[in-house]
Amino acid sequence: MASGRILGSVGLLVFALAAPAQAGGLSFRSLVRDGAAVDGLNGPIALTVSPDGAHVYVASIGDHSVATFARNPATGDLTYAGIVIDGVGGVTGLGMPSALAISPDGAHVYVTGESDNALVVLARDGATGALTFVEAKRDGAGGVDGIDRASAVAVSPDGAHVYATGEHDDAVAVFARDVTTGALTFVEAERDGAGGVMGIRRPSAVTVSPDGADVYVTGGAGDGVAVFARDASTGALTFVEAQIHLIGGVDGIDRPTAVAVSPDGTSVYVTGHDDGAVAAFARDVATGALTFVEFERDRGDVTGLGGAFAVAVSPDGAYVYVAGENENAISVFKRDAATSALSFVEAKIDGRLGVDGINRASAIAVSPDGAHVYVAGHEDDAVAVFAADRCGNGLIGSDEQCDDGNAIAGDGCSAVCRLELCAPVPDADCRGTAQPSSSVLRFAHGTVDSRDVLRWTSTHADATPLADFGDPTADASYALCVYDASASAQPLLALAAPHDGSCSGVPCWTASSGGFRYRDRLRTPDGLTELRLREGLADGDTRIVVEGRGSDLALPVLPLTPPVIVQLRNTATQACWEATFNTSTVNGPAAFKAVGE
């Protein structure tokens, strides 16, 4: 499938400052490109990060190689560190490498050589990241079977076994692993159509569940994902079931290309290349069996999934990343751990908003700390580095993330800290409202969460020249904080409007004559939909409007205990605007409404 996309390129090393993302999203940081100073990125097709987070390994079809890059854990940036090439220095079996995986102990890297019908073993130096050839297992030699046109590889969590697929064999092969040398011993192969096995015709991907109990294999021509129970002692597989496209309600996996299991083992995600989709399945941890939940397709507000090719889940299980090769994009989804369902957050697209290096996005890997996401651009001959918004507020690259002093090593933020959006008590130095009665606050719990509503308007706030708002399109982020007089943990609500974020592929913030406007139609991640700021050169002329709605809006438990205080804070300049509500017209379990006094 990837073999027809072999392009050459001159290369260079490029760095860029991390552009802020909306919470849960990604910020493009840098890229490495094939060229004079970097080798082994001619048509990258697979990549992985070492368990210690120190190195990134990239398999490239055009170079018949695996390149090593040292990773800066604080910034995520990559530095070229070496290469192993098929036919050089005794290395064999790397003809058109199609996939690679690293053992849990970080001692060995396993690579499938598509045109060599081989599975290659490379020993890894933990200090330098350097790789040394150990051996190559070839289909039809020494009793090995099932890896003709080797296409994918995975290592069991206990490091005892390696699983590799063969497209032309319609099979998944099992190997026992010597944990000291990394060497492999063939155990068996399971074939489509034999012994009841189905769904793995032209297998394209393989993975092992975190508990080591099950192996999942996608069949590119079988339009399915097969479930195998794994014998932990021998590695042998027993077919359990297959979920097939358009059978039993399953959808979104037409020509599946990748499969990933969530770290908690309760969800399985499969990309459907020809559907431009990612399908979500709930996993029975006792049997390994799957239940189709839903699928997200490239249409409407969901973008970046055209030619869905690769999938990865963040180490904390909160987000799912999908590479769309036809759209040169990586899409970000928020994962519901309870249901396995996905909610679209954003898409990063090559050539837009400073993103580069992901033309024909072909592979995704997430660092073990979850701080960085690496994407291979097959036709860019590059690997792009993205910082993940682990701070939960969309303020990547902003010094104000040190406000609460909580260090999170390697989180991709410039100060490796997390901003506390709202202090536990209201700010004592806020501008008020010149005409209090023009300030209205409303909460409403809908009959279903999707109908929850928040609205705060202050149409006659104290004088605020435009300059006092800062520039949200560049460096001024905003936080809305709500407090009351109850004994409940304060604040009751905290919403973020990050500066220069991306909402549905376009900037969230826009400037207009006399003000700024924040709009997020998808309401991710906290339900904020709109924030409008209009300057006023005299008291009573400034206008502020904040709106939120939907199931992501974590409304406080009602009724509230007056006085209720609402504050809007510029987290860069600490400028603040507030309204106080001493009485209410509605204050029940389902709704709250009050007018300023």
Coordinates of C-alpha atoms in Angstrom, one line a residue:
M1 CA 0.0 0.0 0.0
A2 CA 2.8 2.4 0.9
S3 CA 5.2 1.0 -1.6
G4 CA 4.1 3.2 -4.4
R5 CA 4.9 6.4 -2.6
I6 CA 8.7 6.7 -2.8
L7 CA 10.0 10.2 -3.3
G8 CA 13.3 11.8 -2.8
S9 CA 14.0 15.2 -1.3
V10 CA 16.7 17.6 -0.3
G11 CA 16.6 18.3 3.4
L12 CA 17.2 20.6 6.3
L13 CA 16.5 20.8 10.0
V14 CA 13.7 23.3 10.8
F15 CA 12.6 24.6 14.3
A16 CA 9.6 26.7 15.1
L17 CA 8.2 28.1 18.3
A18 CA 5.2 26.2 19.5
A19 CA 2.0 27.9 18.5
P20 CA -0.7 27.6 21.1
A21 CA -3.5 25.0 20.7
Q22 CA -6.9 24.7 22.2
A23 CA -7.1 22.5 25.2
G24 CA -6.4 18.9 24.2
G25 CA -5.1 20.0 20.9
L26 CA -1.6 20.1 19.3
S27 CA 0.9 22.8 18.6
F28 CA 3.4 22.5 15.7
R29 CA 6.9 22.8 17.1
S30 CA 9.5 21.7 14.6
L31 CA 10.5 19.1 12.0
V32 CA 13.4 17.1 10.7
R33 CA 13.7 16.6 7.0
D34 CA 15.8 14.3 4.8
G35 CA 18.9 16.0 3.5
A36 CA 22.6 16.6 3.9
A37 CA 22.5 16.6 7.7
V38 CA 19.7 14.1 8.1
D39 CA 19.6 10.7 6.5
G40 CA 16.9 8.0 6.4
L41 CA 13.8 10.0 5.9
N42 CA 13.2 9.3 2.2
G43 CA 9.5 8.2 2.3
P44 CA 9.0 7.6 6.1
I45 CA 6.3 5.1 6.7
A46 CA 6.6 4.1 10.4
L47 CA 8.0 5.5 13.6
T48 CA 8.1 4.7 17.3
V49 CA 9.4 6.3 20.5
S50 CA 11.6 4.3 22.9
P51 CA 10.0 3.5 26.3
D52 CA 12.5 5.8 28.1
G53 CA 11.5 8.7 25.7
A54 CA 15.1 9.3 24.7
H55 CA 15.0 8.3 21.1
V56 CA 12.6 8.2 18.1
Y57 CA 13.1 5.6 15.3
V58 CA 11.8 6.0 11.8
A59 CA 11.5 3.4 9.0
S60 CA 11.7 4.8 5.5
I61 CA 10.8 2.9 2.3
G62 CA 12.9 5.0 0.0
D63 CA 16.1 4.5 2.0
H64 CA 15.4 0.9 3.0
S65 CA 16.5 2.0 6.5
V66 CA 15.8 2.8 10.1
A67 CA 17.0 6.2 11.3
T68 CA 17.7 7.1 14.9
F69 CA 16.9 10.5 16.4
A70 CA 17.8 11.7 19.9
R71 CA 14.8 13.3 21.6
N72 CA 14.9 16.4 23.8
P73 CA 12.4 15.5 26.6
A74 CA 11.6 19.1 27.4
T75 CA 11.0 20.4 23.9
G76 CA 10.4 17.2 21.9
D77 CA 12.8 18.3 19.2
L78 CA 14.7 15.7 17.4
T79 CA 18.4 15.5 16.5
Y80 CA 19.7 13.0 13.9
A81 CA 21.8 10.3 15.6
G82 CA 22.4 7.5 13.0
I83 CA 21.0 5.0 10.6
V84 CA 21.0 1.3 9.7
I85 CA 20.5 0.6 5.9
D86 CA 19.7 -2.6 4.1
G87 CA 22.8 -4.1 2.5
V88 CA 25.2 -2.0 4.5
G89 CA 27.4 -3.4 7.3
G90 CA 25.9 -6.8 7.1
V91 CA 22.3 -5.6 7.6
T92 CA 19.7 -7.6 5.6
G93 CA 15.9 -7.9 5.4
L94 CA 15.2 -4.2 5.4
G95 CA 14.0 -4.0 1.8
M96 CA 11.1 -1.5 1.9
P97 CA 10.6 -1.5 5.7
S98 CA 6.9 -1.2 6.4
A99 CA 6.5 -1.2 10.2
L100 CA 8.6 -1.2 13.4
A101 CA 8.1 -1.8 17.1
I102 CA 10.3 -1.6 20.1
S103 CA 10.4 -4.1 23.0
P104 CA 9.0 -2.9 26.4
D105 CA 12.5 -3.1 27.9
G106 CA 13.8 -0.8 25.1
A107 CA 16.5 -3.3 24.2
H108 CA 15.4 -4.3 20.7
V109 CA 13.7 -2.9 17.7
Y110 CA 11.8 -5.1 15.3
V111 CA 11.2 -4.1 11.7
T112 CA 9.2 -5.7 8.9
G113 CA 10.9 -5.7 5.5
E114 CA 8.1 -5.8 2.9
S115 CA 10.0 -6.6 -0.2
D116 CA 12.3 -9.0 1.7
N117 CA 9.4 -10.9 3.3
A118 CA 11.4 -10.6 6.5
L119 CA 11.3 -9.6 10.2
V120 CA 14.5 -7.9 11.2
V121 CA 15.9 -7.8 14.8
L122 CA 18.0 -4.8 15.8
A123 CA 19.7 -4.4 19.2
R124 CA 19.5 -0.9 20.8
D125 CA 22.1 0.9 22.8
G126 CA 20.1 2.5 25.6
A127 CA 22.6 5.3 26.1
T128 CA 23.2 6.4 22.5
G129 CA 20.1 4.9 20.8
A130 CA 22.3 3.3 18.2
L131 CA 21.0 0.1 16.5
T132 CA 23.0 -3.0 15.7
F133 CA 21.8 -5.8 13.4
V134 CA 21.1 -9.1 15.1
E135 CA 19.3 -11.3 12.6
A136 CA 16.5 -11.4 10.0
K137 CA 13.8 -14.0 9.9
R138 CA 12.6 -14.7 6.3
D139 CA 9.4 -16.2 5.1
G140 CA 10.0 -19.8 3.9
A141 CA 13.4 -20.1 5.5
G142 CA 14.1 -22.2 8.7
G143 CA 10.4 -23.1 9.0
V144 CA 9.2 -19.5 9.2
D145 CA 5.8 -18.9 7.7
G146 CA 3.2 -16.2 7.4
I147 CA 5.3 -13.1 6.7
D148 CA 5.3 -13.1 2.9
R149 CA 5.1 -9.3 2.1
A150 CA 5.6 -8.5 5.8
S151 CA 3.4 -5.6 6.7
A152 CA 3.1 -5.0 10.5
V153 CA 4.7 -5.9 13.8
A154 CA 4.0 -5.7 17.5
V155 CA 5.7 -6.9 20.7
S156 CA 3.7 -8.3 23.6
P157 CA 3.7 -6.1 26.8
D158 CA 5.7 -8.8 28.7
G159 CA 8.3 -8.8 25.9
A160 CA 8.0 -12.6 25.5
H161 CA 6.6 -12.7 21.9
V162 CA 6.6 -10.8 18.7
Y163 CA 3.7 -10.8 16.2
A164 CA 4.2 -10.0 12.5
T165 CA 1.7 -10.0 9.6
G166 CA 2.2 -11.0 6.0
E167 CA 0.0 -9.4 3.3
H168 CA 0.5 -12.1 0.7
D169 CA 0.1 -14.9 3.3
D170 CA -3.1 -13.4 4.7
A171 CA -1.6 -14.3 8.1
V172 CA -0.2 -13.3 11.4
A173 CA 2.9 -15.1 12.5
V174 CA 4.0 -15.7 16.1
F175 CA 7.6 -15.6 17.3
A176 CA 9.1 -16.3 20.8
R177 CA 11.6 -13.7 21.8
D178 CA 14.9 -14.2 23.7
V179 CA 14.8 -11.2 26.1
T180 CA 18.5 -11.2 26.3
T181 CA 19.6 -11.3 22.7
G182 CA 16.3 -10.3 21.0
A183 CA 16.6 -13.3 18.7
L184 CA 13.3 -14.8 17.5
T185 CA 12.0 -18.4 17.2
F186 CA 9.0 -19.1 15.0
V187 CA 6.0 -20.6 16.9
E188 CA 3.1 -20.7 14.5
A189 CA 1.0 -18.7 12.0
E190 CA -2.7 -18.0 11.8
R191 CA -4.2 -17.7 8.3
D192 CA -7.4 -16.1 7.0
G193 CA -9.8 -18.9 6.0
A194 CA -8.1 -21.6 8.1
G195 CA -9.6 -22.9 11.3
G196 CA -12.4 -20.5 11.2
V197 CA -10.1 -17.4 11.1
M198 CA -11.6 -14.5 9.2
G199 CA -11.2 -10.7 8.8
I200 CA -7.4 -10.7 8.2
R201 CA -7.1 -10.9 4.4
R202 CA -4.2 -8.7 3.4
P203 CA -3.4 -7.8 7.0
S204 CA -2.3 -4.2 7.5
A205 CA -1.8 -3.8 11.3
V206 CA -1.4 -5.7 14.5
T207 CA -1.4 -4.8 18.1
V208 CA -1.5 -6.5 21.5
S209 CA -3.8 -5.4 24.4
P210 CA -2.0 -3.8 27.4
D211 CA -2.9 -6.8 29.6
G212 CA -1.3 -9.1 27.0
A213 CA -4.4 -11.3 26.7
D214 CA -5.5 -10.5 23.2
V215 CA -4.0 -9.7 19.8
Y216 CA -5.9 -7.5 17.2
V217 CA -5.2 -7.7 13.5
T218 CA -6.8 -5.6 10.7
G219 CA -7.4 -7.1 7.3
G220 CA -6.9 -4.4 4.6
A221 CA -8.8 -6.5 2.0
G222 CA -11.0 -8.2 4.6
D223 CA -12.5 -4.9 5.8
G224 CA -12.3 -6.3 9.3
V225 CA -10.5 -6.5 12.6
A226 CA -9.9 -9.9 14.1
V227 CA -9.6 -10.8 17.7
F228 CA -7.2 -13.5 18.9
A229 CA -6.8 -14.8 22.4
R230 CA -3.1 -15.0 23.3
D231 CA -1.5 -17.8 25.3
A232 CA 0.9 -15.9 27.5
S233 CA 3.3 -18.9 27.9
T234 CA 3.6 -19.9 24.3
G235 CA 2.4 -16.8 22.4
A236 CA 0.1 -19.0 20.4
L237 CA -3.2 -17.4 19.1
T238 CA -6.7 -18.7 19.2
F239 CA -9.3 -17.0 17.0
V240 CA -12.2 -15.4 18.9
E241 CA -14.2 -13.3 16.5
A242 CA -14.0 -10.7 13.7
Q243 CA -15.8 -7.4 13.4
I244 CA -16.5 -6.8 9.6
H245 CA -17.4 -3.6 7.9
L246 CA -21.2 -3.2 7.3
I247 CA -22.0 -6.4 9.1
G248 CA -23.9 -6.3 12.4
G249 CA -24.0 -2.5 12.4
V250 CA -20.2 -2.0 12.1
D251 CA -19.2 1.0 10.0
G252 CA -16.2 3.1 9.3
I253 CA -13.6 0.4 8.7
D254 CA -13.6 0.1 4.9
R255 CA -10.0 -0.9 4.1
P256 CA -8.7 -0.7 7.7
T257 CA -5.1 0.4 8.0
A258 CA -4.3 0.7 11.7
V259 CA -5.5 -0.4 15.1
A260 CA -4.8 0.8 18.6
V261 CA -5.9 -0.2 22.1
S262 CA -6.4 2.3 24.9
P263 CA -4.0 2.1 27.8
D264 CA -6.8 1.0 30.1
G265 CA -7.7 -1.8 27.7
T266 CA -11.3 -0.9 27.4
S267 CA -11.4 0.6 23.9
V268 CA -10.1 -0.4 20.4
Y269 CA -9.8 2.1 17.6
V270 CA -9.6 1.2 13.9
T271 CA -8.9 3.5 10.9
G272 CA -10.9 3.0 7.7
H273 CA -8.9 4.4 4.9
D274 CA -11.6 4.3 2.2
D275 CA -14.2 5.5 4.7
G276 CA -12.0 8.4 5.8
A277 CA -13.0 7.4 9.3
V278 CA -12.0 6.0 12.7
A279 CA -14.2 3.5 14.4
A280 CA -14.5 3.0 18.1
F281 CA -15.1 -0.4 19.7
A282 CA -15.6 -1.2 23.4
R283 CA -13.5 -4.2 24.5
D284 CA -14.6 -6.9 26.8
V285 CA -11.5 -7.2 29.0
A286 CA -12.5 -10.8 30.0
T287 CA -12.9 -12.2 26.5
G288 CA -11.2 -9.6 24.2
A289 CA -14.4 -9.4 22.2
L290 CA -15.4 -6.1 20.6
T291 CA -18.7 -4.2 20.5
F292 CA -19.0 -1.5 17.9
V293 CA -19.7 1.9 19.5
E294 CA -19.6 4.6 16.7
F295 CA -17.4 6.0 14.0
E296 CA -16.2 9.5 13.2
R297 CA -16.0 10.3 9.5
D298 CA -14.3 13.1 7.5
R299 CA -17.4 15.3 6.9
G300 CA -19.0 18.4 8.4
D301 CA -17.2 19.7 11.4
V302 CA -14.8 16.7 11.5
T303 CA -11.8 17.2 9.3
G304 CA -8.4 15.7 8.5
L305 CA -9.6 12.0 8.2
G306 CA -9.4 11.7 4.4
G307 CA -7.4 8.5 3.8
A308 CA -7.2 7.7 7.5
F309 CA -3.9 5.8 7.8
A310 CA -2.6 5.6 11.3
V311 CA -4.0 5.9 14.9
A312 CA -2.5 6.3 18.3
V313 CA -3.9 6.9 21.8
S314 CA -2.3 9.2 24.4
P315 CA -0.7 7.4 27.4
D316 CA -3.3 8.8 29.7
G317 CA -6.1 7.5 27.4
A318 CA -7.6 11.0 27.1
Y319 CA -7.0 11.6 23.4
V320 CA -6.9 9.7 20.1
Y321 CA -4.8 10.9 17.2
V322 CA -5.5 9.9 13.6
A323 CA -3.3 10.6 10.5
G324 CA -5.2 11.3 7.3
E325 CA -2.8 10.7 4.4
N326 CA -5.2 12.1 1.8
E327 CA -5.6 15.4 3.7
N328 CA -2.0 15.7 4.9
A329 CA -3.4 16.0 8.4
I330 CA -3.5 14.8 12.0
S331 CA -6.9 14.9 13.7
V332 CA -7.3 15.0 17.4
F333 CA -10.3 13.5 19.3
K334 CA -11.2 13.6 22.9
R335 CA -11.9 10.1 24.2
D336 CA -14.8 9.2 26.6
A337 CA -13.2 6.5 28.7
A338 CA -16.6 5.2 29.9
T339 CA -18.1 4.7 26.5
S340 CA -15.1 4.7 24.1
A341 CA -16.8 7.3 22.0
L342 CA -14.8 10.1 20.4
S343 CA -15.4 13.9 20.1
F344 CA -13.5 15.9 17.5
V345 CA -11.2 18.5 18.9
E346 CA -9.2 19.8 15.9
A347 CA -7.1 18.9 12.8
K348 CA -3.6 20.1 12.1
I349 CA -3.2 20.3 8.3
D350 CA 0.1 20.6 6.4
G351 CA 0.6 24.2 5.1
R352 CA -1.9 25.8 7.4
L353 CA -1.2 27.9 10.4
G354 CA 2.5 27.2 10.2
V355 CA 2.2 23.4 10.2
D356 CA 4.8 21.7 7.9
G357 CA 6.2 18.2 7.3
I358 CA 3.1 16.1 7.3
N359 CA 2.3 15.9 3.5
R360 CA 0.9 12.4 3.1
A361 CA 0.8 11.7 6.8
S362 CA 1.7 8.1 7.3
A363 CA 2.5 7.3 10.9
I364 CA 1.9 8.7 14.4
A365 CA 3.8 8.0 17.7
V366 CA 3.2 9.6 21.1
S367 CA 6.0 10.1 23.6
P368 CA 5.6 8.0 26.9
D369 CA 5.1 11.2 28.9
G370 CA 2.3 12.2 26.5
A371 CA 4.0 15.6 25.9
H372 CA 4.8 15.3 22.2
V373 CA 3.3 13.7 19.1
Y374 CA 5.4 12.7 16.1
V375 CA 3.9 12.5 12.6
A376 CA 5.7 11.1 9.6
G377 CA 5.1 13.0 6.3
H378 CA 5.7 10.4 3.6
E379 CA 5.9 12.9 0.7
D380 CA 7.6 15.6 2.8
D381 CA 10.4 13.2 3.6
A382 CA 10.0 14.5 7.2
V383 CA 8.9 14.0 10.7
A384 CA 7.0 16.8 12.4
V385 CA 7.0 17.4 16.1
F386 CA 3.9 18.6 17.9
A387 CA 3.5 19.7 21.5
A388 CA 0.4 18.2 23.2
D389 CA -1.6 20.5 25.5
R390 CA -1.2 18.5 28.7
C391 CA -1.8 21.7 30.7
G392 CA -5.5 21.4 30.0
N393 CA -5.9 25.0 29.2
G394 CA -4.5 25.5 25.7
L395 CA -1.7 27.8 26.7
I396 CA 1.3 26.0 25.3
G397 CA 4.4 28.1 25.1
S398 CA 3.2 30.8 27.4
D399 CA 5.2 31.8 30.5
E400 CA 2.1 32.4 32.5
Q401 CA 2.0 28.6 32.9
C402 CA 4.3 29.0 35.9
D403 CA 1.7 31.0 37.8
D404 CA 0.9 28.1 40.2
G405 CA 4.4 26.7 40.3
N406 CA 3.3 23.1 39.5
A407 CA 6.1 21.7 37.3
I408 CA 5.2 19.0 34.8
A409 CA 8.5 17.8 33.3
G410 CA 8.5 17.7 29.6
D411 CA 5.0 18.8 29.1
G412 CA 5.9 20.8 26.0
C413 CA 5.2 24.2 27.5
S414 CA 8.0 26.8 27.5
A415 CA 8.1 27.0 31.2
V416 CA 7.1 23.3 31.8
C417 CA 4.4 24.4 34.2
R418 CA 0.6 24.5 34.3
L419 CA -1.5 27.6 34.7
E420 CA -4.1 27.5 37.4
L421 CA -6.9 29.1 35.5
C422 CA -8.7 30.5 38.4
A423 CA -7.5 31.1 42.0
P424 CA -9.5 29.6 44.8
V425 CA -10.7 33.0 45.8
P426 CA -11.8 35.9 43.6
D427 CA -9.3 38.5 42.4
A428 CA -9.4 41.5 44.7
D429 CA -8.5 44.0 41.9
C430 CA -11.2 43.7 39.1
R431 CA -13.0 46.3 37.1
G432 CA -16.7 46.4 37.9
T433 CA -19.8 47.3 35.9
A434 CA -20.7 51.0 35.6
Q435 CA -24.4 50.1 35.4
P436 CA -24.7 46.8 37.5
S437 CA -28.2 46.1 36.3
S438 CA -26.8 45.7 32.8
S439 CA -24.9 42.6 33.9
V440 CA -26.9 39.3 33.7
L441 CA -25.8 35.8 34.6
R442 CA -27.7 32.7 33.6
F443 CA -27.1 28.9 34.1
A444 CA -29.5 26.3 32.9
H445 CA -29.3 22.5 33.2
G446 CA -31.0 21.0 30.2
T447 CA -33.1 17.9 30.2
V448 CA -30.0 16.3 28.7
D449 CA -26.4 17.5 29.1
S450 CA -26.2 18.6 25.5
R451 CA -28.7 21.4 26.3
D452 CA -26.8 22.9 29.3
V453 CA -26.4 26.7 28.9
L454 CA -24.2 29.5 30.3
R455 CA -24.5 33.2 29.5
W456 CA -22.9 36.2 31.1
T457 CA -23.4 39.6 29.7
S458 CA -22.0 42.9 30.9
T459 CA -23.1 45.5 28.5
H460 CA -22.0 48.6 30.5
A461 CA -18.7 47.6 32.1
D462 CA -16.1 50.1 33.3
A463 CA -14.0 51.9 30.8
T464 CA -11.6 49.7 28.9
P465 CA -9.4 51.0 26.1
L466 CA -8.7 48.4 23.4
A467 CA -5.1 48.0 24.5
D468 CA -6.2 46.8 27.9
F469 CA -7.7 43.7 26.3
G470 CA -4.2 42.7 25.0
D471 CA -4.1 40.8 21.8
P472 CA -5.9 37.4 22.1
T473 CA -4.9 36.6 18.5
A474 CA -1.3 36.6 19.7
D475 CA -0.6 36.3 23.4
A476 CA -3.6 37.2 25.6
S477 CA -5.5 34.2 26.9
Y478 CA -8.7 34.6 29.0
A479 CA -10.3 32.6 31.8
L480 CA -13.8 32.9 33.1
C481 CA -14.2 32.1 36.9
V482 CA -17.4 31.8 38.9
Y483 CA -17.6 31.8 42.7
D484 CA -20.3 31.7 45.3
A485 CA -20.5 31.8 49.1
S486 CA -21.0 28.1 49.6
A487 CA -18.6 25.7 51.3
S488 CA -18.1 24.0 47.9
A489 CA -14.6 23.9 46.4
Q490 CA -14.1 27.2 44.6
P491 CA -14.2 28.3 41.8
L492 CA -17.4 26.6 40.8
L493 CA -16.6 27.0 37.1
A494 CA -13.5 27.8 35.1
L495 CA -13.5 28.2 31.3
A496 CA -10.5 28.9 29.1
A497 CA -10.3 31.0 25.9
P498 CA -6.7 30.3 24.8
H499 CA -4.8 32.9 22.7
D500 CA -4.2 32.1 19.1
G501 CA -5.8 28.7 19.3
S502 CA -7.3 26.7 16.4
C503 CA -11.0 25.9 16.3
S504 CA -12.2 23.6 13.5
G505 CA -9.0 24.4 11.6
V506 CA -9.4 28.2 11.8
P507 CA -8.2 30.7 14.5
C508 CA -10.5 30.8 17.5
W509 CA -9.9 34.5 18.1
T510 CA -10.5 37.2 15.5
A511 CA -10.0 41.0 15.7
S512 CA -12.5 43.6 14.7
S513 CA -12.8 47.3 14.9
G514 CA -12.9 48.1 18.6
G515 CA -12.7 44.5 20.0
F516 CA -12.1 40.8 19.7
R517 CA -14.3 37.7 19.3
Y518 CA -13.6 34.1 20.3
R519 CA -15.8 31.4 18.6
D520 CA -15.6 27.6 18.9
R521 CA -18.5 25.8 17.2
L522 CA -17.4 22.5 18.6
R523 CA -17.3 23.7 22.2
T524 CA -14.2 21.8 23.1
P525 CA -12.9 21.1 25.6
D526 CA -15.0 22.8 28.2
G527 CA -18.1 24.0 26.4
L528 CA -17.1 27.6 25.8
T529 CA -18.7 28.7 22.5
E530 CA -18.2 32.5 22.3
L531 CA -16.5 35.4 24.1
R532 CA -16.9 38.9 22.8
L533 CA -14.9 41.9 24.0
R534 CA -15.7 45.5 22.9
E535 CA -13.7 48.5 24.1
G536 CA -15.3 51.4 25.9
L537 CA -13.4 54.7 26.4
A538 CA -15.9 55.8 29.1
D539 CA -17.5 54.0 32.0
G540 CA -20.5 52.1 30.8
D541 CA -19.4 51.7 27.2
T542 CA -17.4 48.5 27.5
R543 CA -19.3 45.3 26.5
I544 CA -18.4 41.7 27.5
V545 CA -20.4 38.6 26.5
V546 CA -19.5 35.0 27.4
E547 CA -21.6 32.0 26.2
G548 CA -21.2 28.3 26.7
R549 CA -23.3 25.2 26.1
G550 CA -23.4 21.5 25.6
S551 CA -22.3 18.3 27.5
D552 CA -18.7 19.5 27.9
L553 CA -19.9 22.5 30.0
A554 CA -19.3 21.5 33.6
L555 CA -22.0 23.6 35.2
P556 CA -21.9 24.0 39.0
V557 CA -24.4 22.2 41.1
L558 CA -27.5 24.4 41.6
P559 CA -28.9 26.2 43.5
L560 CA -26.0 28.7 44.2
T561 CA -25.3 30.6 47.4
P562 CA -25.2 34.4 47.0
P563 CA -23.3 36.4 46.5
V564 CA -22.2 35.0 43.2
I565 CA -19.2 36.6 41.6
V566 CA -18.2 36.3 38.0
Q567 CA -14.7 37.3 36.9
L568 CA -13.1 37.4 33.5
R569 CA -9.3 37.5 33.6
N570 CA -6.6 38.2 31.0
T571 CA -4.0 35.6 32.1
A572 CA -1.2 37.5 30.4
T573 CA -1.7 41.0 31.9
Q574 CA -3.8 40.0 34.9
A575 CA -6.4 42.6 33.8
C576 CA -9.8 41.6 35.3
W577 CA -13.5 42.4 34.9
E578 CA -16.2 41.3 37.3
A579 CA -19.9 41.4 38.3
T580 CA -21.4 40.5 41.7
F581 CA -24.9 39.1 42.0
N582 CA -26.4 39.4 45.6
T583 CA -29.9 38.2 44.7
S584 CA -31.4 36.1 42.0
T585 CA -34.7 35.9 40.1
V586 CA -34.3 32.1 39.6
N587 CA -32.2 29.8 41.8
G588 CA -33.3 26.2 41.7
P589 CA -31.8 22.8 41.0
A590 CA -32.2 23.3 37.2
A591 CA -31.6 27.0 36.6
F592 CA -30.0 30.1 38.0
K593 CA -30.6 33.7 36.7
A594 CA -29.6 36.9 38.3
V595 CA -29.2 40.6 37.5
G596 CA -26.4 42.7 38.9
E597 CA -27.1 45.2 41.7

